[in-house]
Coordinates of C-alpha atoms in Angstrom, one line a residue:
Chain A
X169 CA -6.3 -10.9 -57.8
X170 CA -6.3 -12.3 -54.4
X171 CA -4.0 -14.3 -52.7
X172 CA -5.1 -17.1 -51.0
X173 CA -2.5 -19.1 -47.9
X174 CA -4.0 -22.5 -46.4
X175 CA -2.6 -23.7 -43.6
X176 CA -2.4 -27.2 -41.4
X177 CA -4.8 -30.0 -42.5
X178 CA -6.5 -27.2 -44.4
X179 CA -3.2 -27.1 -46.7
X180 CA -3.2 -30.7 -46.9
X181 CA -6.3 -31.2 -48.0
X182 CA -6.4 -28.7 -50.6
X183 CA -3.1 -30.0 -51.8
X184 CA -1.7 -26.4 -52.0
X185 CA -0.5 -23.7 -49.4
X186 CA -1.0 -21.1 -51.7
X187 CA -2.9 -19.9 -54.4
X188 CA -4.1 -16.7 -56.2
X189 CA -7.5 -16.3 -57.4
X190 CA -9.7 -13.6 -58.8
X191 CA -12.3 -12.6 -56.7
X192 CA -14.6 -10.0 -56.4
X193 CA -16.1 -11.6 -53.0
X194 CA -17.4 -8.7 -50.7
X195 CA -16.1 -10.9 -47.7
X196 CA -14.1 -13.4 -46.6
X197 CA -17.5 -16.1 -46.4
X198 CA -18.4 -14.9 -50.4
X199 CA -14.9 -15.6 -50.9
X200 CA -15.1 -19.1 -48.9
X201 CA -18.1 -20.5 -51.0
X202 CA -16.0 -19.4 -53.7
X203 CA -13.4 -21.1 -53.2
X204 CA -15.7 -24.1 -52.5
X205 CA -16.6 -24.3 -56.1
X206 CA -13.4 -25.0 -57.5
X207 CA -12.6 -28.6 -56.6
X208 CA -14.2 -31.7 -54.7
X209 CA -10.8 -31.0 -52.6
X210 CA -11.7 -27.7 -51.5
X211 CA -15.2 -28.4 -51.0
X212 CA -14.0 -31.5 -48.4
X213 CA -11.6 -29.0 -46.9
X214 CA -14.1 -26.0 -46.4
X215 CA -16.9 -28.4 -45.3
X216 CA -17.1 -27.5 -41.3
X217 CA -17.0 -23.9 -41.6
X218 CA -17.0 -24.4 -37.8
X219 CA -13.3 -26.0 -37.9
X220 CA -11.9 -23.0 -40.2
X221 CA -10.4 -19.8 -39.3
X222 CA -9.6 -16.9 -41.6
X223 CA -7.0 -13.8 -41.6
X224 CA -6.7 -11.1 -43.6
X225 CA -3.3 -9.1 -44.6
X226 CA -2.6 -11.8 -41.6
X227 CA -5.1 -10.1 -38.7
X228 CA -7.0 -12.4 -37.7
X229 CA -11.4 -11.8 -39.1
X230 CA -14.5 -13.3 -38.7
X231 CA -16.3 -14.9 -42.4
X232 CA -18.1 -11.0 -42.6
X233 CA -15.0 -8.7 -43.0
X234 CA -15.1 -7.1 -45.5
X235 CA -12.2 -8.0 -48.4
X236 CA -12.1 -4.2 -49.9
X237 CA -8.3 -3.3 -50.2
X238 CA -7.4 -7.0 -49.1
X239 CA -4.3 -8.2 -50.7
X240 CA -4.2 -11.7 -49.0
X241 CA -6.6 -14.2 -47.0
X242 CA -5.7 -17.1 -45.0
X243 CA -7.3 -20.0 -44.2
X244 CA -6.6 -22.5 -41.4
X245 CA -7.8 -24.8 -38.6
X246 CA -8.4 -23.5 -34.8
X247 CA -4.6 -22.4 -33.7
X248 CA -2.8 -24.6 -31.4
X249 CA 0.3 -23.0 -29.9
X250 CA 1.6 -22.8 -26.6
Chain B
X132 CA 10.0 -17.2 -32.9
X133 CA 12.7 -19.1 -33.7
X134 CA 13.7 -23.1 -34.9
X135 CA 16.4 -23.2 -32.7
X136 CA 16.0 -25.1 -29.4
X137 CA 16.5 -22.7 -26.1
X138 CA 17.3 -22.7 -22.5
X139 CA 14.3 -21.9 -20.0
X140 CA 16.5 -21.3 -17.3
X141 CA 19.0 -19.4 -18.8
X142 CA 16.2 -17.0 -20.4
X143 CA 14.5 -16.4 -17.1
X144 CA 18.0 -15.6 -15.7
X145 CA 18.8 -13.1 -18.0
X146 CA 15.1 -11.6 -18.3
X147 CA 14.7 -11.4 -14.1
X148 CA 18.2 -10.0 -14.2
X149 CA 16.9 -7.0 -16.6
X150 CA 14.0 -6.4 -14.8
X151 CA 14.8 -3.7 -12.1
X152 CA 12.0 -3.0 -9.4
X153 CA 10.3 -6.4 -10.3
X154 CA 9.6 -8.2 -6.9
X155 CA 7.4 -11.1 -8.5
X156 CA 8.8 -13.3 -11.7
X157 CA 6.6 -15.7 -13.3
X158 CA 7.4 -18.4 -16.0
X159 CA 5.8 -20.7 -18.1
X160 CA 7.5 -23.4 -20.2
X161 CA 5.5 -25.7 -22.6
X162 CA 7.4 -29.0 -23.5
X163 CA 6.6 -31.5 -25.6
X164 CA 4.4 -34.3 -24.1
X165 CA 4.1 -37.8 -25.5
X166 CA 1.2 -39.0 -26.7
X167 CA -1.0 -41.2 -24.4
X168 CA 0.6 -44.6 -25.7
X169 CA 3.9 -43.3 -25.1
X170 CA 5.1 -43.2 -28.7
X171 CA 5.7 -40.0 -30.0
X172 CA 8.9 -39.6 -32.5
X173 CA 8.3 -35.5 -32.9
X174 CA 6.1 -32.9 -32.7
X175 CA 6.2 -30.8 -36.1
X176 CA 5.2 -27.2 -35.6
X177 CA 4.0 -25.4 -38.4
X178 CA 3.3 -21.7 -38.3
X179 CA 2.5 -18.6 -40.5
X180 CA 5.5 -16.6 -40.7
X181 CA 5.0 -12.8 -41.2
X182 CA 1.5 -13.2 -38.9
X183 CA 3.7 -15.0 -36.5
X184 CA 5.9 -12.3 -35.3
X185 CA 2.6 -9.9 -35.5
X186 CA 0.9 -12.2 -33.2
X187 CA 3.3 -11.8 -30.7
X188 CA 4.1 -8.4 -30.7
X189 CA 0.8 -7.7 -30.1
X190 CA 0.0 -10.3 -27.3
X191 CA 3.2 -9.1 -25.5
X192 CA 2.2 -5.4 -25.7
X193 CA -1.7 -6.1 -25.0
X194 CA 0.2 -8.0 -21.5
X195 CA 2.1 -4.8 -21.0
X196 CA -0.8 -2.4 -21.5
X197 CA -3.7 -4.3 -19.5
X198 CA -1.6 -5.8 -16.5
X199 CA 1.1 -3.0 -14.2
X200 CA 3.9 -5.1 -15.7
X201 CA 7.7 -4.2 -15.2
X202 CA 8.2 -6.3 -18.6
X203 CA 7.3 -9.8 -20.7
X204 CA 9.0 -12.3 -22.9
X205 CA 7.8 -14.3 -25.4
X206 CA 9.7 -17.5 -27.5
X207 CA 8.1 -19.5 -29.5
X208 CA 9.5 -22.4 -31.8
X209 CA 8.2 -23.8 -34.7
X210 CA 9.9 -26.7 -36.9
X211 CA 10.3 -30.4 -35.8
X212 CA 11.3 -31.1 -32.0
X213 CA 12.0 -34.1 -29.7
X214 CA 9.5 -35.0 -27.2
X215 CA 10.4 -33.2 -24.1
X216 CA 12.1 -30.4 -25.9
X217 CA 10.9 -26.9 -24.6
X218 CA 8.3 -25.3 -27.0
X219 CA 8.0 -22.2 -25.7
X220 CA 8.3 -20.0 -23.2
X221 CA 6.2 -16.8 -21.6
X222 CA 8.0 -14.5 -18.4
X223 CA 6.8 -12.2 -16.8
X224 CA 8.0 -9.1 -14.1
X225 CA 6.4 -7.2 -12.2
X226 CA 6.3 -5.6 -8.6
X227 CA 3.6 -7.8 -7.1
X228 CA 2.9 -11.4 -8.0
X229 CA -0.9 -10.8 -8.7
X230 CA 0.0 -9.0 -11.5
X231 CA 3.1 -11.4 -13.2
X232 CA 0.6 -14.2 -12.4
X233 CA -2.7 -12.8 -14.4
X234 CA -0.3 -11.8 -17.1
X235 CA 1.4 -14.8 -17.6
X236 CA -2.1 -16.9 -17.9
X237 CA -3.4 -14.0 -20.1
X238 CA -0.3 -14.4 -22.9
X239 CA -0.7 -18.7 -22.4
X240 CA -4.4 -18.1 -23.1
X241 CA -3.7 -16.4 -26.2
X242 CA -1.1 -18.2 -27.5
X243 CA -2.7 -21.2 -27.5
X244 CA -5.9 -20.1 -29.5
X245 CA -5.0 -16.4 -31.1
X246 CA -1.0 -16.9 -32.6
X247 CA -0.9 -18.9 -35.9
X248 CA 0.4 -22.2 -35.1
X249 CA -0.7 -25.9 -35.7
X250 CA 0.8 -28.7 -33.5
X251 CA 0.9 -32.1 -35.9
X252 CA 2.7 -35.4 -33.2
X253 CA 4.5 -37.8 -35.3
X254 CA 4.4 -41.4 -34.3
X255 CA 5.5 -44.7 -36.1
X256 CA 1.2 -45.1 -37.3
X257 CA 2.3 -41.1 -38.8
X258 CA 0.8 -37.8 -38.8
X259 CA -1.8 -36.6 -36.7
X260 CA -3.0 -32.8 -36.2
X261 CA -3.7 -31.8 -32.7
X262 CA -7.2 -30.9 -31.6
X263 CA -7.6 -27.8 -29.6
X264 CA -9.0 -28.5 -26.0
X265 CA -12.5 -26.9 -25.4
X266 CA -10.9 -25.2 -22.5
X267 CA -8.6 -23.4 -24.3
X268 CA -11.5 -21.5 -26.2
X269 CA -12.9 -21.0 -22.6
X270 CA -10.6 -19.9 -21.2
X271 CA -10.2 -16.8 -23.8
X272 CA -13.5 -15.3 -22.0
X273 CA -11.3 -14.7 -18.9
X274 CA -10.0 -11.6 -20.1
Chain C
X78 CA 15.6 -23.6 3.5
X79 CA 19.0 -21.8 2.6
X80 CA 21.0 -18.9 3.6
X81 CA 22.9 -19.1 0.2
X82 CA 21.9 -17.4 -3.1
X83 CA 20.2 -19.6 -5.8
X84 CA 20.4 -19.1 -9.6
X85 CA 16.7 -19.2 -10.5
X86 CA 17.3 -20.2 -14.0
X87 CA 19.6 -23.6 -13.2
X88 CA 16.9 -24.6 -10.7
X89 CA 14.1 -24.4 -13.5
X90 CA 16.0 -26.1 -15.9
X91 CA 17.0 -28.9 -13.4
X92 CA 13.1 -29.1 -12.4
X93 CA 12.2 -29.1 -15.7
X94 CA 14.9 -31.8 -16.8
X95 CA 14.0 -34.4 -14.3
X96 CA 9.5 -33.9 -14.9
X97 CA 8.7 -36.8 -17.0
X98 CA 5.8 -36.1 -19.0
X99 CA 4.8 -32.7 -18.2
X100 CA 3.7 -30.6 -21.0
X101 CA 3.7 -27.5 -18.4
X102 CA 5.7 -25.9 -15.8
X103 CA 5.2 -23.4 -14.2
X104 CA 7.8 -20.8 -12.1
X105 CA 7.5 -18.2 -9.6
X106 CA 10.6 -16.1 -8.4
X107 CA 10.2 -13.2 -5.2
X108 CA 12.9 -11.0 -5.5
X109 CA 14.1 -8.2 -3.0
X110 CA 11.9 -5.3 -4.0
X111 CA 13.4 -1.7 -3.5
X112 CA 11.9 0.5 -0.6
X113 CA 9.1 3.4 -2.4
X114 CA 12.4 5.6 -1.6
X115 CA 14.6 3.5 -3.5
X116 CA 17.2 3.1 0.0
X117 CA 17.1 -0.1 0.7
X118 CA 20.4 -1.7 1.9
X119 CA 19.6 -5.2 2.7
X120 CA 16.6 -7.1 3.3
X121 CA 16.9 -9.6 6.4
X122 CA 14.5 -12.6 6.4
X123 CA 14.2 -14.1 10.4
X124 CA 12.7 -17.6 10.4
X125 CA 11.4 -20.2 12.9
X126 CA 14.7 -23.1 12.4
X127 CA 12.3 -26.0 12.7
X128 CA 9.0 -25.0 11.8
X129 CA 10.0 -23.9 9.0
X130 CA 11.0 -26.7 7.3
X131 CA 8.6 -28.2 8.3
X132 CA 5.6 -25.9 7.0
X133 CA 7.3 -25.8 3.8
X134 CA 7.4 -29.3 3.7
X135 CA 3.1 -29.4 4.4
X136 CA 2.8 -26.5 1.9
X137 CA 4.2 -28.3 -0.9
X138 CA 2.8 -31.9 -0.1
X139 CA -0.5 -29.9 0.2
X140 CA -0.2 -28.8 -3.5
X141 CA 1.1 -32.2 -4.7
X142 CA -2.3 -33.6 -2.5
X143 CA -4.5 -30.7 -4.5
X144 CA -3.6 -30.3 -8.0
X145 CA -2.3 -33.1 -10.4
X146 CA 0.9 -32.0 -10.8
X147 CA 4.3 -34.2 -11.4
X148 CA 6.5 -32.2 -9.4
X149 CA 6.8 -29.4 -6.9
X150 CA 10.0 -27.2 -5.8
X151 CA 10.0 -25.0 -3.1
X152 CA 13.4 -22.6 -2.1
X153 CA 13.3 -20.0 0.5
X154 CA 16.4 -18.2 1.9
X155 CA 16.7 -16.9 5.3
X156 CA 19.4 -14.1 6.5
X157 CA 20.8 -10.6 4.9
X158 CA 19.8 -10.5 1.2
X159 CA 20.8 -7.6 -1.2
X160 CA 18.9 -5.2 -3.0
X161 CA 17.5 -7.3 -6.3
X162 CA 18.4 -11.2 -4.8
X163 CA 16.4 -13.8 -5.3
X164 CA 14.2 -14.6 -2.0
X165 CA 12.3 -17.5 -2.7
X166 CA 11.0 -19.6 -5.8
X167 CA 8.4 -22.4 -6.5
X168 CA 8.3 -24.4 -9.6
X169 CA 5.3 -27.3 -10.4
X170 CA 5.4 -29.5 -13.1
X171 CA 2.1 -30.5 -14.8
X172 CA 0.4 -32.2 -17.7
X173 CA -1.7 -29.0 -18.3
X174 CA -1.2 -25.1 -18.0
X175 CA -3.8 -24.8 -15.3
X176 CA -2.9 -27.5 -12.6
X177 CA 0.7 -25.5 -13.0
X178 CA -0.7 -22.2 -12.8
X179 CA -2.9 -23.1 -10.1
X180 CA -0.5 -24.8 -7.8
X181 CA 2.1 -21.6 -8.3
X182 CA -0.3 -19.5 -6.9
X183 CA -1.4 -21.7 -4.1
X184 CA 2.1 -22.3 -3.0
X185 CA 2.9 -18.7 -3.0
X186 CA -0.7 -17.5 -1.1
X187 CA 0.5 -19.9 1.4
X188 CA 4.1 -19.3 1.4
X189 CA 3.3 -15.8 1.7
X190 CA 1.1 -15.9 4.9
X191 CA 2.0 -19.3 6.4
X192 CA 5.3 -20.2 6.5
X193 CA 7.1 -18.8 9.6
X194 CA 9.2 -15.9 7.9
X195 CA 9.3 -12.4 9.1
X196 CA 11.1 -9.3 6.6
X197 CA 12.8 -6.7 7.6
X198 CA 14.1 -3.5 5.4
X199 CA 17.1 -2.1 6.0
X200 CA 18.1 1.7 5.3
X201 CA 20.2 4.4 6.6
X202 CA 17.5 5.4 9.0
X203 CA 16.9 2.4 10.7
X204 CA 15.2 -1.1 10.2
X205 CA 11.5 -1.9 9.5
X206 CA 9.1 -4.7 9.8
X207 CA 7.5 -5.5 6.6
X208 CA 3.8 -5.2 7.4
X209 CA 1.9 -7.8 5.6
X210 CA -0.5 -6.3 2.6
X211 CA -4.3 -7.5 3.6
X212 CA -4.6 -8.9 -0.3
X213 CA -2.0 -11.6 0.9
X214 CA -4.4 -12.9 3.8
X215 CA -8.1 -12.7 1.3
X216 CA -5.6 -14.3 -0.9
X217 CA -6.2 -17.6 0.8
X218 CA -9.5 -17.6 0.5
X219 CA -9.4 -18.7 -2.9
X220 CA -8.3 -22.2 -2.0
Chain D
X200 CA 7.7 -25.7 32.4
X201 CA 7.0 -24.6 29.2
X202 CA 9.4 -22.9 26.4
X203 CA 8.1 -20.0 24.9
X204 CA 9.7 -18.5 21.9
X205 CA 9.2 -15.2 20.3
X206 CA 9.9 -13.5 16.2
X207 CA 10.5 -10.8 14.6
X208 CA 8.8 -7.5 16.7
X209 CA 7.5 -9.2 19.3
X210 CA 10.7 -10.4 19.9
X211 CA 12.5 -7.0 19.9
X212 CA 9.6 -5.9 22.2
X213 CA 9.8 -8.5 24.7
X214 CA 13.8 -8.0 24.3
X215 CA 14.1 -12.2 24.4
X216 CA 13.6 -14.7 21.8
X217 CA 13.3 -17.5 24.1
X218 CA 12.3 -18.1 27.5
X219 CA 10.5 -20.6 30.7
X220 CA 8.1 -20.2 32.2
X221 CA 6.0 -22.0 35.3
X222 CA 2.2 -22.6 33.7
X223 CA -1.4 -24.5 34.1
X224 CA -3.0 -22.4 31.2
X225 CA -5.6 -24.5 29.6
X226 CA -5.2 -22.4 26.2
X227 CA -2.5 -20.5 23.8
X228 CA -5.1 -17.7 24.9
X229 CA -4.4 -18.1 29.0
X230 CA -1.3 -18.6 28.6
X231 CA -0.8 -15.0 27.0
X232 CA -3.0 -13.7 29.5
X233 CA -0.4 -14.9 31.8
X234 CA 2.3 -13.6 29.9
X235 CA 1.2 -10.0 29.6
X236 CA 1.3 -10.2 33.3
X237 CA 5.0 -10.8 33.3
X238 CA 6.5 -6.8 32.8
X239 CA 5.7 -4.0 30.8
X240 CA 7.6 -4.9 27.9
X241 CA 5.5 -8.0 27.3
X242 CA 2.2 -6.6 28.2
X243 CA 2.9 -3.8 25.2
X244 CA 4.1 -6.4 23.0
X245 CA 0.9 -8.3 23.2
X246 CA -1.6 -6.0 23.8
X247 CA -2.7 -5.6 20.1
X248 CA -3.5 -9.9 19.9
X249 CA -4.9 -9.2 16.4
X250 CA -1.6 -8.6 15.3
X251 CA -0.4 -11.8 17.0
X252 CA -0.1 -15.6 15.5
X253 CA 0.3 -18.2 17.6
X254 CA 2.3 -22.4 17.1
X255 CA 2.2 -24.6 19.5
X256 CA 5.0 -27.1 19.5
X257 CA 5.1 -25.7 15.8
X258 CA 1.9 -26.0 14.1
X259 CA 0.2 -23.0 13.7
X260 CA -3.0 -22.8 15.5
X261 CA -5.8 -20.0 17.2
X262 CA -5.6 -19.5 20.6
X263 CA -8.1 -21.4 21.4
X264 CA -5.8 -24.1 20.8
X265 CA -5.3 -26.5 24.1
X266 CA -1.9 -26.8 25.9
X267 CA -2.1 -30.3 27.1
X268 CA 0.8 -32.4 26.1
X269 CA 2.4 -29.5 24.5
X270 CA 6.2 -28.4 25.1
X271 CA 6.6 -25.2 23.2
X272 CA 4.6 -22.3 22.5
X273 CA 6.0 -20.1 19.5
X274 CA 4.4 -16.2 19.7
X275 CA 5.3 -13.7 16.5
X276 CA 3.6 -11.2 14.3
X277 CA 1.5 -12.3 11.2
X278 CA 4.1 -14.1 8.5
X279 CA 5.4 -12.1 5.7
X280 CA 7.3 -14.9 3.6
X281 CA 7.4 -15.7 -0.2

C-alpha cells in the first residue's frame, strides 16, 4: 500500500489530494505510468512529465528513485515560493 | 511557516539585534504583486505541510554550512493574502557583506524552486496557477 | 546623512509600505563590527559635510538610472557610534529578486569606496584608521 | 587663492583640516607637488600618493584632473564608508 499526495493543478486535475494505491512499482516513474492507467483524469494530469515533480517520504527525487521502503509519494507542479 | 501575516521590519529588528559580531545584515521581503492588468483579489498559497518545515530547515542550515554566516531566518506564509501583503521573508548576518549577500540569494534561489509551494492569483475572471520563470531554474546552477 | 541612530526595521517597513507594486525588496544594514580583540569603545565616522550628500545623492540616482527598481533608500550616520549600532542601510524596491539584489550590492560597493566617509576605532589604547580591505575596491569592478 | 581641505589621517598629519593657499597649478597633481613643499608635516602626509584620493570642488577625480575654474580642492585617504 502506497500513499499517494497530489498537489496544485496536479490535485485539481485528478480531483483528489490523496489517495492510497497498491503498488509494487520499483520507482517513482513505474509508479507514475501506473498511476496513469487508472483514469482519463490522471492520464490528462500526468501527461507532461516535464511539468511534474515527485517526493518521496517528502524529499524531494527524480522519476528513478527507487520506492523500496517508501511509505508515501508526492506528486506536484514545478514549486513556486518565494 | 505560518498563515499569520508578519512584520518585515520588526523581524529584521529583532534578528540584527540577536546577531552579535554581525557587521553586514541582508533582507529580503517578497510581497504580493498584482497581476499585469492590475486586478488581483488574492494570492492563495498552497503548500505541503510536514515537507514544508523540512524544506526549510534544511535550506537554512545548507545557508549556514556553505556561507561564514553569523545566523539566518526564514518565514514563509501560506494561505490566502492581500495583494501587497508580505509573503515571506529571508535575513541574513554575518561579519562581511559578501557573505550575508551570497547567502541571502542562495536561500531566495531555493525557495523559489526547491520548498513545496504553489502560488495560484485570484482575480474576478478566477483561478490561475503561477508559472515558474525560466530564470528561477537558472538560477539554481549558481550554487 | 544623520548623526542620530535609525531603527532599521521601521525604515524597511516604511520603504516597503510606500513601493507600489514591487514584488521584491531588498535590505542591507552595516553595523559597528567589534575590533579582532573584542575592545572596541566607539566607532567615529568623519565625513566631507557637502560632498557627502551629495555623492550619496549620485550613488542612489545611479542605481535608480541602472537597475529597474521602484525605490531606493540610502542612510548613513556620521559621528561617535557604539559597539553593535547601526552605521548605514540601503533598501531598493523591485518587481523581481534580482534588480533588488543587484542594486543592494551596487549601492553598498559604491557606498563603501565612494562616498566621502572615513572610520575610526576607538579602544583603550588609542584610535585607528580603518584601512580599507582591497576586496572593497575589485568590488567595483563588477559594475 | 584656493581652499584646500583635508580628512581623516591626512588631516591629523598635516595637523589642519582646512587651509589657503596662493596657486597657478595646472593639475590636482601640481598642486600637491606644491603642497609637499609647504613643511614637513605635509610632505610626510603625502608622500605615499597611492594612498591619497583626490575632489575638486567635490567630485571625486585623479590627479590629472585640471584646476581651472575650480575653488576647492578636498585631499583624504581612500574612503572607508558603508
Amino acid at each position: 500500500m502506497m500513499e499517494i499526495r497530489y498537489f496544485a493543478w496536479l490535485r485539481e486535475r485528478i480531483g483528489t489530494g490523496h489517495e492510497v494505491v497498491e503498488t509494487k512499482a520499483a520507482t517513482v516513474g513505474d509508479l507514475i505510468t501506473e498511476l496513469k492507467a487508472r483514469s482519463e483524469a490522471h492520464a490528462y494530469a500526468l501527461s507532461d512529465l516535464g511539468a511534474v515533480r515527485a517526493a518521496v517520504d517528502q524529499t524531494l527525487v527524480g522519476f528513478d528513485a527507487p520506492l523500496r521502503g517508501a511509505r508515501e509519494v508526492a506528486l506536484f507542479p514545478p514549486m513556486t515560493g518565494g | 511557516m505560518q498563515e499569520a501575516a508578519f512584520d518585515m521590519g520588526a523581524e529584521l529588528t529583532a534578528f540584527s539585534a540577536e546577531a552579535t559580531g554581525a557587521g553586514a545584515v541582508v533582507s529580503f521581503s517578497g510581497l504580493t504583486r498584482d497581476t499585469a492588468s492590475g486586478d488581483l483579489d488574492a494570492m492563495v498559497i498552497e503548500h505541503f505541510p510536514g515537507m514544508t518545515e523540512k524544506a526549510l530547515t534544511a535550506i537554512r542550515a545548507e545557508a549556514l554550512a556553505r556561507f561564514s554566516l553569523i545566523d539566518a531566518l526564514v518565514i514563509h506564509r501560506h494561505g490566502r493574502l492581500a495583494p501587497g501583503d508580505p509573503i515571506m521573508m529571508v535575513a541574513t548576518a554575518a561579519r562581511h557583506r559578501a557573505d550575508a549577500f551570497a547567502a541571502a540569494e542562495f536561500l531566495m534561489d531555493y525557495l523559489k524552486s526547491r520548498a513545496p509551494f504553489w502560488k495560484q492569483e485570484i482575480t474576478a475572471t478566477g483561478a490561475k496557477w503561477v508559472v515558474p520563470r525560466d530564470e528561477d531554474e537558472a538560477a539554481l546552477k549558481r550554487w
